[in-house]
C-alpha cells in the first residue's frame, strides 16, 4: 500500500546525500555517459507554510549548501526505457499523491525539471509506473535485457538525491517468489541500495537494464528489484491490481484482511490518475473498517458480556482522559496512558500522553483567558497548547521550537456515537509532508482531546481510525465554579447530559445542581461557595433500559481546588451476575447501608469522611447513589454528621 515512512525517508535522504560518492563501482566507464543521461531524480517541490512561526529564526546556514538552496526534495530515481517513456517505482510516484509537496517531477543531471504528462503503465503490487513527460528531453533510453543473469555481477543505479549518478556493484543472488501468491519472482541482489535508488535501474555488466530497483531488505543486505520484462509486458490499455492489506484498530485486539482492487484505464493524465488513485484508496480504507466493525459488532463495546466490567464500574474522577480498549482475552476495560504535565502561563498546562499512534491530552487554559474566545479561535487555542508542547522542527542537528501552526487547513465539527460535538482541526507541516489532526472537546477549564500526526498521504486513514477511537474516549468535566458558569453559556458545545442539567450558584449563599438523574442543593452551612470552588462531573457508560449512553455519573463539589472540603455523589450500577465477588460484596454492603455508607465518620488519607446511601432505592434497584462529605481537617463527629444530614435533605435521586 502507500508508503507510510516518508518522514523517516526524508531523514535518510539528507543523510545519504552527504555519504554517497559521485561515482563508485566497476561498471565500464564507457557506459557511464548513457546511464547518466537516461537516469533522473524524481523530485517534489519544497513547500513552506508561511503561517508557521518559531521561537527563533531557522538556522538554515547550518544546512549543507545544496540542501538549503535546492527548491526540491529528491524522493527517488527514474530512467528512460523508450521514446518519452520513463519508469519509476510506484511507491515513489505515490509520494506526490495527496501530499503537501505537489506532483512528482523528473530532474536531469543539468538541473532541468520536467512535469509528468500521462501514466502509460502501472502496477500497484509489482510497484512500478511507466509515464511520459511534458516536453521531455531527447535522451537515448537504456537497453533492456530479458536474459537470465543469476550469479552474475549487477549494478544498482540511483541519482543519490542530487549528488550525481551513483553506481554500486553486487551479485544477482536469487529469484524470490512474490510474497502474496507467488505471482512473479523478485530479483534479489547484493549491490547496496538506499532510499534514493528506489525506481532506478538494475544493470548487467554491459549496462543493460535487467530490473527496477524497488526496496531494501529489512534484515539482510539482499535487496529487491522487479525483472524488467514484467514492466515491458504490462498492459498499455488497462491496469488492474489485487493486493491484500490488513487493518488493525489500536483500541482492540482484532485484525481484518481484505483485498484492494485498483483499476485504471490507460493512458491517463497524471492528475486524473492521482485523483482516481486517491478515491480508490480512500474507498478501500472505508470498506476495511466497515467490514472489521461489522464482523466484530457483537463484541464491540458496549455489546456482549465482554463489556460488563466497564458498564458495572463506578466512574472515576479524572481531568485527564481515559480510553476503553479490548484486551487479548476479549474483555473491555478502562485504561489511561502515562502522561506528563508541562506548564504554560498563568496556571495553565498541557497534560499529554501517548496511546498507540494517538496523543491524549488535557489542556487547562490560563487563568483570566476566556474559554469562549479559544473555542472560536483555533489558532489561538493551538498557540496556547504549543506553549506546553515540545513540537520542534529539525534543522540540521538543531531543534527549533514551533510557536504557532497558524490557522488550520480544516476547521469543522465531528459528532461521535454519543452525540458529542468535537472540534476537528487539521494543521499542515509541509516541510515534512505531515498533517496534524486535533479533535477537541471544550470542558469548563479548557479542552480535552486526541491528536495524531500522520503522513499527509495517509490523512484519510488516520482520520478514519481517529473517528472510531473517539467513541472509546471519556473524561470528567472539571472546573472552578466561575469556569462552569462561563462554560454553561457555550450551549452549542455542551454534551447532551450537561445541556439537560441546571446549575444555580449564588456566591456566599447557595449551590444547586439538577440533572435528570439526581439533584444536589446546599448552603454555606456545609462549605464555602465561592468562584474558586471546584465542580467535577464524572462521565460513565450507563444503560437505564433505553440503550447505553455516555452520561453524568455523579458530582464532586469542593470549596477550592486545593482544600478538601468535598461534597460527593457517586452512581454505582448493579453488578452483572458474572461480576467478581468483591463487586457483589460492595453492592450488598450498599443495599444494607453498611460501612462506609452508615453515616459514621471515618478517616482515610488524612481526610475525614461520612457517607450514606442517598434517596430511597427501589426494591430491585439497577443503580444506587451514595452521598459523602469529606473534610481534610479533623472536625468533630457531630459536625460531620450534621453536615451530612443537611446534604441528605438537599439531595434527590430521580433514578430508581
Short mmCIF file of N, CA and C in Angstrom, two decimals, residues 525-528 557-559 562-568 601-610 628-636 639-640 643:
data_model
loop_
_atom_site.label_atom_id
_atom_site.label_comp_id
_atom_site.label_asym_id
_atom_site.label_seq_id
_atom_site.Cartn_x
_atom_site.Cartn_y
_atom_site.Cartn_z
N UNK A 525 -23.66 26.64 55.17
CA UNK A 525 -23.57 25.86 56.40
C UNK A 525 -22.84 24.56 56.20
N UNK A 526 -22.67 24.15 54.93
CA UNK A 526 -21.92 22.92 54.61
C UNK A 526 -20.48 23.26 54.23
N UNK A 527 -20.31 24.18 53.28
CA UNK A 527 -18.97 24.64 52.90
C UNK A 527 -19.08 25.96 52.17
N UNK A 528 -17.95 26.66 52.04
CA UNK A 528 -17.96 27.95 51.36
C UNK A 528 -18.39 27.78 49.91
N UNK A 557 -18.18 18.50 44.54
CA UNK A 557 -18.12 19.95 44.72
C UNK A 557 -17.17 20.23 45.88
N UNK A 558 -16.06 20.90 45.56
CA UNK A 558 -15.06 21.22 46.58
C UNK A 558 -15.04 22.72 46.78
N UNK A 559 -14.73 23.13 48.02
CA UNK A 559 -14.78 24.57 48.29
C UNK A 559 -13.62 25.33 47.65
N UNK A 562 -7.66 23.17 46.17
CA UNK A 562 -6.60 22.59 47.00
C UNK A 562 -7.11 22.00 48.30
N UNK A 563 -8.05 22.69 48.95
CA UNK A 563 -8.53 22.22 50.25
C UNK A 563 -9.67 21.23 50.05
N UNK A 564 -9.59 20.08 50.70
CA UNK A 564 -10.59 19.05 50.52
C UNK A 564 -11.73 19.23 51.51
N UNK A 565 -12.64 20.13 51.17
CA UNK A 565 -13.97 20.13 51.78
C UNK A 565 -14.86 19.74 50.63
N UNK A 566 -15.27 18.50 50.60
CA UNK A 566 -15.76 17.88 49.37
C UNK A 566 -17.12 17.26 49.59
N UNK A 567 -18.08 17.67 48.73
CA UNK A 567 -19.39 17.03 48.68
C UNK A 567 -19.39 16.14 47.44
N UNK A 568 -19.71 14.86 47.63
CA UNK A 568 -19.55 13.94 46.51
C UNK A 568 -20.75 12.99 46.41
N UNK A 601 -18.55 8.77 60.77
CA UNK A 601 -17.32 9.36 60.23
C UNK A 601 -16.14 8.39 60.34
N UNK A 602 -15.24 8.49 59.34
CA UNK A 602 -14.04 7.67 59.35
C UNK A 602 -12.92 8.45 58.66
N UNK A 603 -11.71 8.05 58.95
CA UNK A 603 -10.54 8.73 58.42
C UNK A 603 -9.94 7.91 57.29
N UNK A 604 -9.58 8.60 56.17
CA UNK A 604 -8.90 7.95 55.06
C UNK A 604 -8.01 8.97 54.38
N UNK A 605 -6.71 8.66 54.34
CA UNK A 605 -5.74 9.53 53.67
C UNK A 605 -5.82 10.96 54.19
N UNK A 606 -5.82 11.13 55.49
CA UNK A 606 -5.81 12.44 56.14
C UNK A 606 -7.09 13.24 55.93
N UNK A 607 -8.12 12.60 55.41
CA UNK A 607 -9.41 13.26 55.23
C UNK A 607 -10.47 12.50 56.03
N UNK A 608 -11.32 13.25 56.71
CA UNK A 608 -12.43 12.65 57.44
C UNK A 608 -13.65 12.61 56.52
N UNK A 609 -14.27 11.44 56.44
CA UNK A 609 -15.42 11.24 55.57
C UNK A 609 -16.61 10.71 56.36
N UNK A 610 -17.80 11.03 55.84
CA UNK A 610 -19.03 10.42 56.34
C UNK A 610 -19.97 10.28 55.16
N UNK A 628 -21.38 11.45 50.05
CA UNK A 628 -20.30 11.56 51.03
C UNK A 628 -19.92 13.02 51.23
N UNK A 629 -19.55 13.32 52.47
CA UNK A 629 -18.96 14.62 52.76
C UNK A 629 -17.58 14.37 53.35
N UNK A 630 -16.58 15.12 52.85
CA UNK A 630 -15.21 14.96 53.34
C UNK A 630 -14.63 16.28 53.78
N UNK A 631 -13.76 16.24 54.77
CA UNK A 631 -13.08 17.44 55.28
C UNK A 631 -11.66 17.03 55.63
N UNK A 632 -10.66 17.79 55.10
CA UNK A 632 -9.28 17.39 55.35
C UNK A 632 -8.76 17.88 56.69
N UNK A 633 -9.62 18.51 57.47
CA UNK A 633 -9.25 18.84 58.85
C UNK A 633 -9.62 17.67 59.76
N UNK A 634 -9.83 17.97 61.01
CA UNK A 634 -10.25 16.93 61.97
C UNK A 634 -11.50 17.41 62.70
N UNK A 635 -12.60 17.58 61.96
CA UNK A 635 -13.83 18.07 62.58
C UNK A 635 -14.41 17.05 63.55
N UNK A 636 -15.14 17.49 64.55
CA UNK A 636 -15.80 16.56 65.47
C UNK A 636 -16.82 15.70 64.72
N UNK A 639 -20.09 17.42 64.02
CA UNK A 639 -20.10 18.36 62.89
C UNK A 639 -20.24 17.61 61.58
N UNK A 640 -19.53 16.52 61.42
CA UNK A 640 -19.61 15.72 60.20
C UNK A 640 -21.03 15.19 60.01
N UNK A 643 -23.45 18.04 58.96
CA UNK A 643 -23.32 18.44 57.57
C UNK A 643 -23.85 17.36 56.62
#
